[in-house]
Short mmCIF file of C-alpha atoms in Angstrom, two decimals:
data_model
loop_
_atom_site.label_atom_id
_atom_site.label_comp_id
_atom_site.label_asym_id
_atom_site.label_seq_id
_atom_site.Cartn_x
_atom_site.Cartn_y
_atom_site.Cartn_z
CA MET I 1 23.44 -3.23 5.87
CA ASP I 2 25.02 -2.26 2.54
CA THR I 3 23.38 0.38 0.36
CA ILE I 4 22.30 -0.71 -3.12
CA LEU I 5 21.14 2.72 -4.34
CA ASN I 6 22.07 6.14 -3.06
CA ALA I 7 20.73 9.51 -4.23
CA GLU I 8 22.24 12.83 -3.15
CA ASN I 9 20.65 16.22 -3.84
CA LEU I 10 18.95 15.20 -7.10
CA VAL I 11 17.40 17.98 -9.17
CA TYR I 12 15.31 17.35 -12.27
CA SER I 13 13.01 19.82 -14.00
CA TYR I 14 10.64 19.23 -16.89
CA GLU I 15 10.65 21.84 -19.61
CA ASP I 16 8.26 24.72 -18.85
CA ALA I 17 7.35 23.27 -15.42
CA PRO I 18 6.98 26.00 -12.76
CA GLU I 19 8.90 23.96 -10.14
CA PRO I 20 11.44 21.11 -10.28
CA SER I 21 10.00 17.61 -10.05
CA LEU I 22 13.03 16.65 -7.98
CA ASN I 23 14.32 19.45 -5.82
CA GLY I 24 17.31 18.23 -3.81
CA LEU I 25 16.09 14.66 -3.29
CA THR I 26 18.36 12.64 -0.99
CA LEU I 27 17.69 9.06 0.08
CA SER I 28 19.24 5.61 0.34
CA ILE I 29 17.96 2.09 -0.35
CA PRO I 30 19.54 -0.70 1.74
CA GLU I 31 20.45 -3.93 -0.03
CA GLY I 32 17.80 -6.61 0.45
CA SER I 33 15.24 -4.20 1.86
CA ARG I 34 11.52 -3.71 1.24
CA VAL I 35 10.97 0.00 0.70
CA ALA I 36 7.69 1.84 0.18
CA LEU I 37 8.06 5.23 -1.49
CA MET I 38 5.04 7.38 -0.65
CA GLY I 39 3.76 10.86 -1.38
CA GLU I 40 1.03 12.76 -3.15
CA ASN I 41 0.76 12.77 -6.93
CA GLY I 42 3.43 15.15 -8.21
CA SER I 43 5.77 14.56 -5.26
CA GLY I 44 8.48 13.19 -7.58
CA LYS I 45 8.15 9.41 -7.22
CA SER I 46 7.89 8.49 -10.91
CA THR I 47 10.54 11.03 -11.93
CA PHE I 48 12.92 9.56 -9.38
CA PHE I 49 12.29 6.07 -10.72
CA LEU I 50 13.12 7.21 -14.26
CA CYS I 51 16.42 8.53 -12.92
CA CYS I 52 17.15 5.22 -11.19
CA ASN I 53 17.87 3.34 -14.40
CA GLY I 54 19.19 6.21 -16.46
CA ILE I 55 16.12 7.05 -18.54
CA PHE I 56 16.39 10.54 -17.05
CA LYS I 57 19.70 12.13 -16.12
CA PRO I 58 19.45 14.48 -13.12
CA GLN I 59 20.47 18.05 -13.89
CA LYS I 60 22.17 18.22 -10.51
CA GLY I 61 23.12 15.73 -7.83
CA ARG I 62 24.55 12.23 -7.76
CA LEU I 63 23.22 8.69 -8.05
CA ALA I 64 25.28 5.63 -7.17
CA PHE I 65 24.54 1.91 -7.55
CA ARG I 66 26.40 -0.21 -4.98
CA GLY I 67 28.75 2.70 -4.42
CA VAL I 68 29.58 3.28 -8.09
CA PRO I 69 28.39 6.63 -9.52
CA PHE I 70 26.11 6.40 -12.53
CA SER I 71 27.67 6.74 -15.98
CA TYR I 72 25.56 7.58 -19.00
CA ASP I 73 27.44 6.01 -21.90
CA ARG I 74 25.57 3.29 -23.77
CA ARG I 75 27.44 0.34 -22.28
CA SER I 76 27.04 1.58 -18.71
CA LEU I 77 23.33 2.25 -19.19
CA LEU I 78 22.74 -1.26 -20.59
CA GLU I 79 24.37 -2.78 -17.51
CA LEU I 80 22.50 -0.44 -15.17
CA ARG I 81 19.16 -1.38 -16.73
CA ARG I 82 19.98 -5.05 -16.31
CA GLN I 83 20.59 -4.46 -12.60
CA VAL I 84 17.74 -1.98 -11.99
CA GLY I 85 14.39 -3.07 -13.40
CA ILE I 86 11.30 -0.85 -13.45
CA VAL I 87 7.69 -1.95 -13.89
CA PHE I 88 5.79 1.18 -14.90
CA GLN I 89 2.38 2.17 -13.58
CA ASN I 90 0.84 1.99 -17.05
CA PRO I 91 1.81 -1.30 -18.73
CA ASP I 92 0.89 0.04 -22.17
CA VAL I 93 4.06 2.16 -22.19
CA GLN I 94 6.13 -0.97 -21.55
CA LEU I 95 4.59 -3.53 -23.90
CA PHE I 96 5.30 -3.25 -27.61
CA SER I 97 5.94 -6.69 -29.18
CA ALA I 98 3.42 -8.71 -31.17
CA SER I 99 3.05 -11.54 -28.65
CA VAL I 100 3.50 -12.06 -24.92
CA TYR I 101 6.50 -14.36 -25.43
CA GLU I 102 8.22 -11.92 -27.79
CA ASP I 103 7.72 -9.07 -25.36
CA ILE I 104 9.11 -10.94 -22.35
CA SER I 105 12.09 -12.34 -24.26
CA PHE I 106 13.03 -9.06 -26.00
CA GLY I 107 15.39 -7.78 -23.28
CA LEU I 108 17.21 -11.10 -22.97
CA LEU I 109 17.79 -11.42 -26.70
CA ASN I 110 18.92 -7.80 -26.80
CA LEU I 111 21.56 -8.70 -24.21
CA GLY I 112 22.86 -11.43 -26.51
CA LEU I 113 21.45 -14.51 -24.77
CA SER I 114 20.81 -17.51 -27.00
CA GLU I 115 17.27 -18.43 -28.00
CA THR I 116 17.56 -21.56 -25.85
CA GLU I 117 18.66 -19.74 -22.70
CA ALA I 118 16.10 -16.99 -23.24
CA ALA I 119 13.33 -19.57 -23.71
CA GLU I 120 14.32 -21.31 -20.46
CA ARG I 121 14.25 -18.08 -18.45
CA VAL I 122 11.00 -16.87 -20.00
CA GLY I 123 9.30 -20.21 -19.41
CA ARG I 124 10.36 -20.26 -15.76
CA VAL I 125 9.09 -16.74 -15.07
CA MET I 126 5.84 -17.30 -16.96
CA GLU I 127 5.16 -20.37 -14.84
CA GLU I 128 5.98 -18.45 -11.67
CA LEU I 129 3.54 -15.65 -12.59
CA GLU I 130 0.93 -18.09 -13.94
CA ILE I 131 0.78 -16.47 -17.38
CA THR I 132 1.91 -19.43 -19.52
CA PRO I 133 -1.57 -19.71 -21.14
CA PHE I 134 -1.05 -16.21 -22.60
CA ARG I 135 2.28 -17.14 -24.23
CA ASP I 136 1.23 -16.61 -27.84
CA ARG I 137 -1.52 -14.07 -27.26
CA PRO I 138 -1.15 -10.54 -28.72
CA VAL I 139 -0.31 -8.11 -25.93
CA HIS I 140 -3.03 -5.70 -27.05
CA ALA I 141 -5.64 -8.41 -26.42
CA LEU I 142 -4.78 -8.78 -22.72
CA SER I 143 -6.75 -7.36 -19.81
CA GLY I 144 -5.20 -4.65 -17.63
CA GLY I 145 -4.26 -7.15 -14.94
CA GLN I 146 -2.72 -9.51 -17.48
CA LYS I 147 -0.70 -6.67 -18.98
CA LYS I 148 0.69 -5.88 -15.52
CA GLN I 149 1.77 -9.51 -15.17
CA VAL I 150 3.50 -9.50 -18.57
CA SER I 151 5.25 -6.20 -17.76
CA LEU I 152 6.53 -7.72 -14.51
CA ALA I 153 7.66 -10.86 -16.32
CA GLY I 154 9.63 -8.83 -18.84
CA ILE I 155 11.62 -7.30 -15.98
CA LEU I 156 12.01 -10.45 -13.85
CA VAL I 157 13.61 -12.43 -16.68
CA MET I 158 16.45 -9.90 -16.58
CA GLU I 159 17.11 -10.94 -12.95
CA PRO I 160 17.63 -7.40 -11.65
CA ALA I 161 19.22 -6.80 -8.26
CA LEU I 162 16.82 -3.91 -7.61
CA LEU I 163 13.18 -4.20 -8.66
CA ILE I 164 11.17 -0.96 -8.83
CA LEU I 165 7.37 -1.11 -8.97
CA ASP I 166 5.56 2.15 -9.77
CA GLU I 167 2.05 1.95 -8.27
CA PRO I 168 1.72 -1.80 -8.94
CA PHE I 169 -1.94 -1.90 -7.84
CA ALA I 170 -3.14 0.96 -10.04
CA SER I 171 -6.24 0.06 -12.09
CA LEU I 172 -6.30 -3.54 -10.82
CA ASP I 173 -9.47 -5.25 -9.65
CA ALA I 174 -9.51 -6.93 -6.23
CA ARG I 175 -8.44 -10.35 -7.56
CA HIS I 176 -5.46 -9.05 -9.54
CA LYS I 177 -4.47 -6.72 -6.69
CA GLU I 178 -4.30 -9.65 -4.28
CA ARG I 179 -2.29 -11.67 -6.80
CA MET I 180 0.15 -8.79 -7.26
CA LYS I 181 0.55 -8.45 -3.47
CA GLN I 182 1.40 -12.13 -3.18
CA GLN I 183 3.97 -11.82 -5.95
CA ILE I 184 5.59 -8.80 -4.29
CA TYR I 185 5.88 -10.76 -1.06
CA ARG I 186 7.45 -13.72 -2.86
CA LEU I 187 9.94 -11.49 -4.65
CA SER I 188 11.06 -9.70 -1.50
CA ASP I 189 11.11 -12.95 0.52
CA SER I 190 13.66 -14.27 -2.00
CA GLY I 191 16.11 -11.60 -0.83
CA ARG I 192 15.69 -9.25 -3.78
CA THR I 193 15.65 -5.51 -3.05
CA VAL I 194 12.17 -4.19 -3.87
CA LEU I 195 11.23 -0.50 -4.05
CA THR I 196 7.51 0.19 -4.48
CA ALA I 197 5.63 3.44 -4.95
CA THR I 198 2.22 3.14 -3.31
CA HIS I 199 -0.62 5.25 -1.96
CA ASP I 200 -1.81 2.33 0.19
CA PRO I 201 -0.63 2.85 3.81
CA ASP I 202 -2.05 -0.52 4.90
CA PHE I 203 0.06 -2.38 2.34
CA ALA I 204 3.12 -0.25 3.13
CA LEU I 205 2.85 -0.94 6.86
CA GLU I 206 2.28 -4.66 6.42
CA TRP I 207 4.93 -5.27 3.75
CA ALA I 208 7.70 -2.65 3.97
CA ASP I 209 10.52 -2.59 6.47
CA ARG I 210 11.34 0.98 5.43
CA VAL I 211 9.19 3.91 4.28
CA ILE I 212 10.32 7.05 2.47
CA LEU I 213 7.95 10.02 2.30
CA LEU I 214 8.35 12.54 -0.51
CA LYS I 215 6.98 16.06 -0.75
CA LYS I 216 7.57 18.49 -3.61
CA GLY I 217 10.59 16.59 -4.88
CA ARG I 218 12.35 16.30 -1.54
CA THR I 219 12.59 13.63 1.15
CA LEU I 220 10.22 14.53 3.95
CA ALA I 221 11.15 11.52 6.11
CA GLN I 222 12.71 8.07 5.79
CA GLY I 223 13.01 5.30 8.35
CA GLU I 224 11.44 2.20 9.85
CA ALA I 225 7.94 1.65 8.48
CA ALA I 226 6.00 1.58 11.76
CA ALA I 227 7.78 4.69 13.05
CA ILE I 228 6.98 6.71 9.92
CA LEU I 229 3.41 5.47 9.48
CA SER I 230 2.50 6.02 13.15
CA SER I 231 3.31 9.74 12.89
CA ARG I 232 0.12 11.65 12.14
CA ARG I 233 2.15 14.83 11.72
CA LEU I 234 4.30 13.30 8.95
CA LEU I 235 1.34 11.65 7.23
CA GLU I 236 -0.61 14.89 7.22
CA GLU I 237 2.35 16.84 5.88
CA ALA I 238 2.82 14.24 3.14
CA GLY I 239 -0.90 14.35 2.27
CA LEU I 240 -1.40 10.65 3.05
CA PRO I 241 -4.12 8.80 4.97
CA ALA I 242 -3.24 6.88 8.13
CA PRO I 243 -3.13 3.07 8.15
CA SER I 244 -6.44 1.50 9.19
CA VAL I 245 -4.89 0.08 12.36
CA LEU I 246 -3.63 3.43 13.69
CA PRO I 247 -6.85 4.96 15.17
CA LEU I 248 -7.73 1.78 17.08
CA PHE I 249 -4.14 1.35 18.25
CA GLU I 250 -4.06 4.93 19.56
CA THR I 251 -7.38 4.42 21.38
CA LEU I 252 -6.23 1.21 23.05
CA LYS I 253 -3.03 2.88 24.25
CA ARG I 254 -4.92 5.92 25.48
CA LYS I 255 -7.23 3.68 27.55
CA GLY I 256 -4.26 1.80 29.00
CA ILE I 257 -5.21 -1.49 27.33
CA LEU I 258 -1.93 -1.53 25.40
CA ALA I 259 1.44 -0.39 26.72
CA GLU I 260 2.54 3.06 25.57
CA HIS I 261 5.90 1.80 24.29
CA LEU I 262 4.45 -0.76 21.85
CA PRO I 263 5.29 -0.11 18.18
CA LEU I 264 2.44 0.17 15.70
CA PRO I 265 1.29 -3.36 14.70
CA ARG I 266 1.62 -4.09 10.99
CA SER I 267 -2.06 -5.01 10.52
CA LEU I 268 -5.38 -5.37 12.30
CA ALA I 269 -4.64 -9.09 12.70
CA ALA I 270 -1.32 -8.26 14.37
CA LEU I 271 -3.10 -5.79 16.67
CA GLU I 272 -5.57 -8.50 17.66
CA ARG I 273 -2.66 -10.76 18.61
CA CYS I 274 -1.36 -8.00 20.92
CA LEU I 275 -4.59 -8.26 22.90
CA HIS I 276 -4.15 -11.94 23.70
#
């Protein structure tokens, strides 16, 4: 499988911070993959994302998109940000226009698309995300869940090859969290490469085909989701809880009810199917 994004020995330090936020980070994102990036707060996830589309420039190391090293001139950054779209954890830092439609269409018009073509793309994405009724509403009047949807729409209209979601479930109620999950599944099912930062091991196990664990700005482990999330040693070292299915799965194997070689099922429903 081809690599869409590759990071080698990235170092990035914030001014006056006692330690680098990224401290030799090395990882790769396969094209078309579903990747969950996991780690404690302060492990470097958000800083890495800001490096991925050139908002931050690493002080050391190398980033490459589809094998081409990043360049930081204005033209190269515009193209990079068309290809690599980020939906931030806090939508308020992403929304700035007077109305929902103006906010979603801003990036397209900035690229030079005609009003007609921009309107067609915006309309299609708004229908897909079920936010057409908010078209003319001021962005400041939206709920938190609605703001997340508009932030996502503003990135999707750009048709990025790599979609990055920074804690997409943060501050969402149960209904909006479930809607966001369904949208993430639809996006990745379409063949788009999706990279998601999450603290939810159940979602990561069920959705991701690859998990990357970060600790103190470095890659602790990366590999197949079930292999990473079935390792209590790695999860403990990364400061993460185990998926809900893991304790029961371990007990069933220990009692000989399930074969020792079975990989960790992706959910409790999948574990139940193993028993039939």
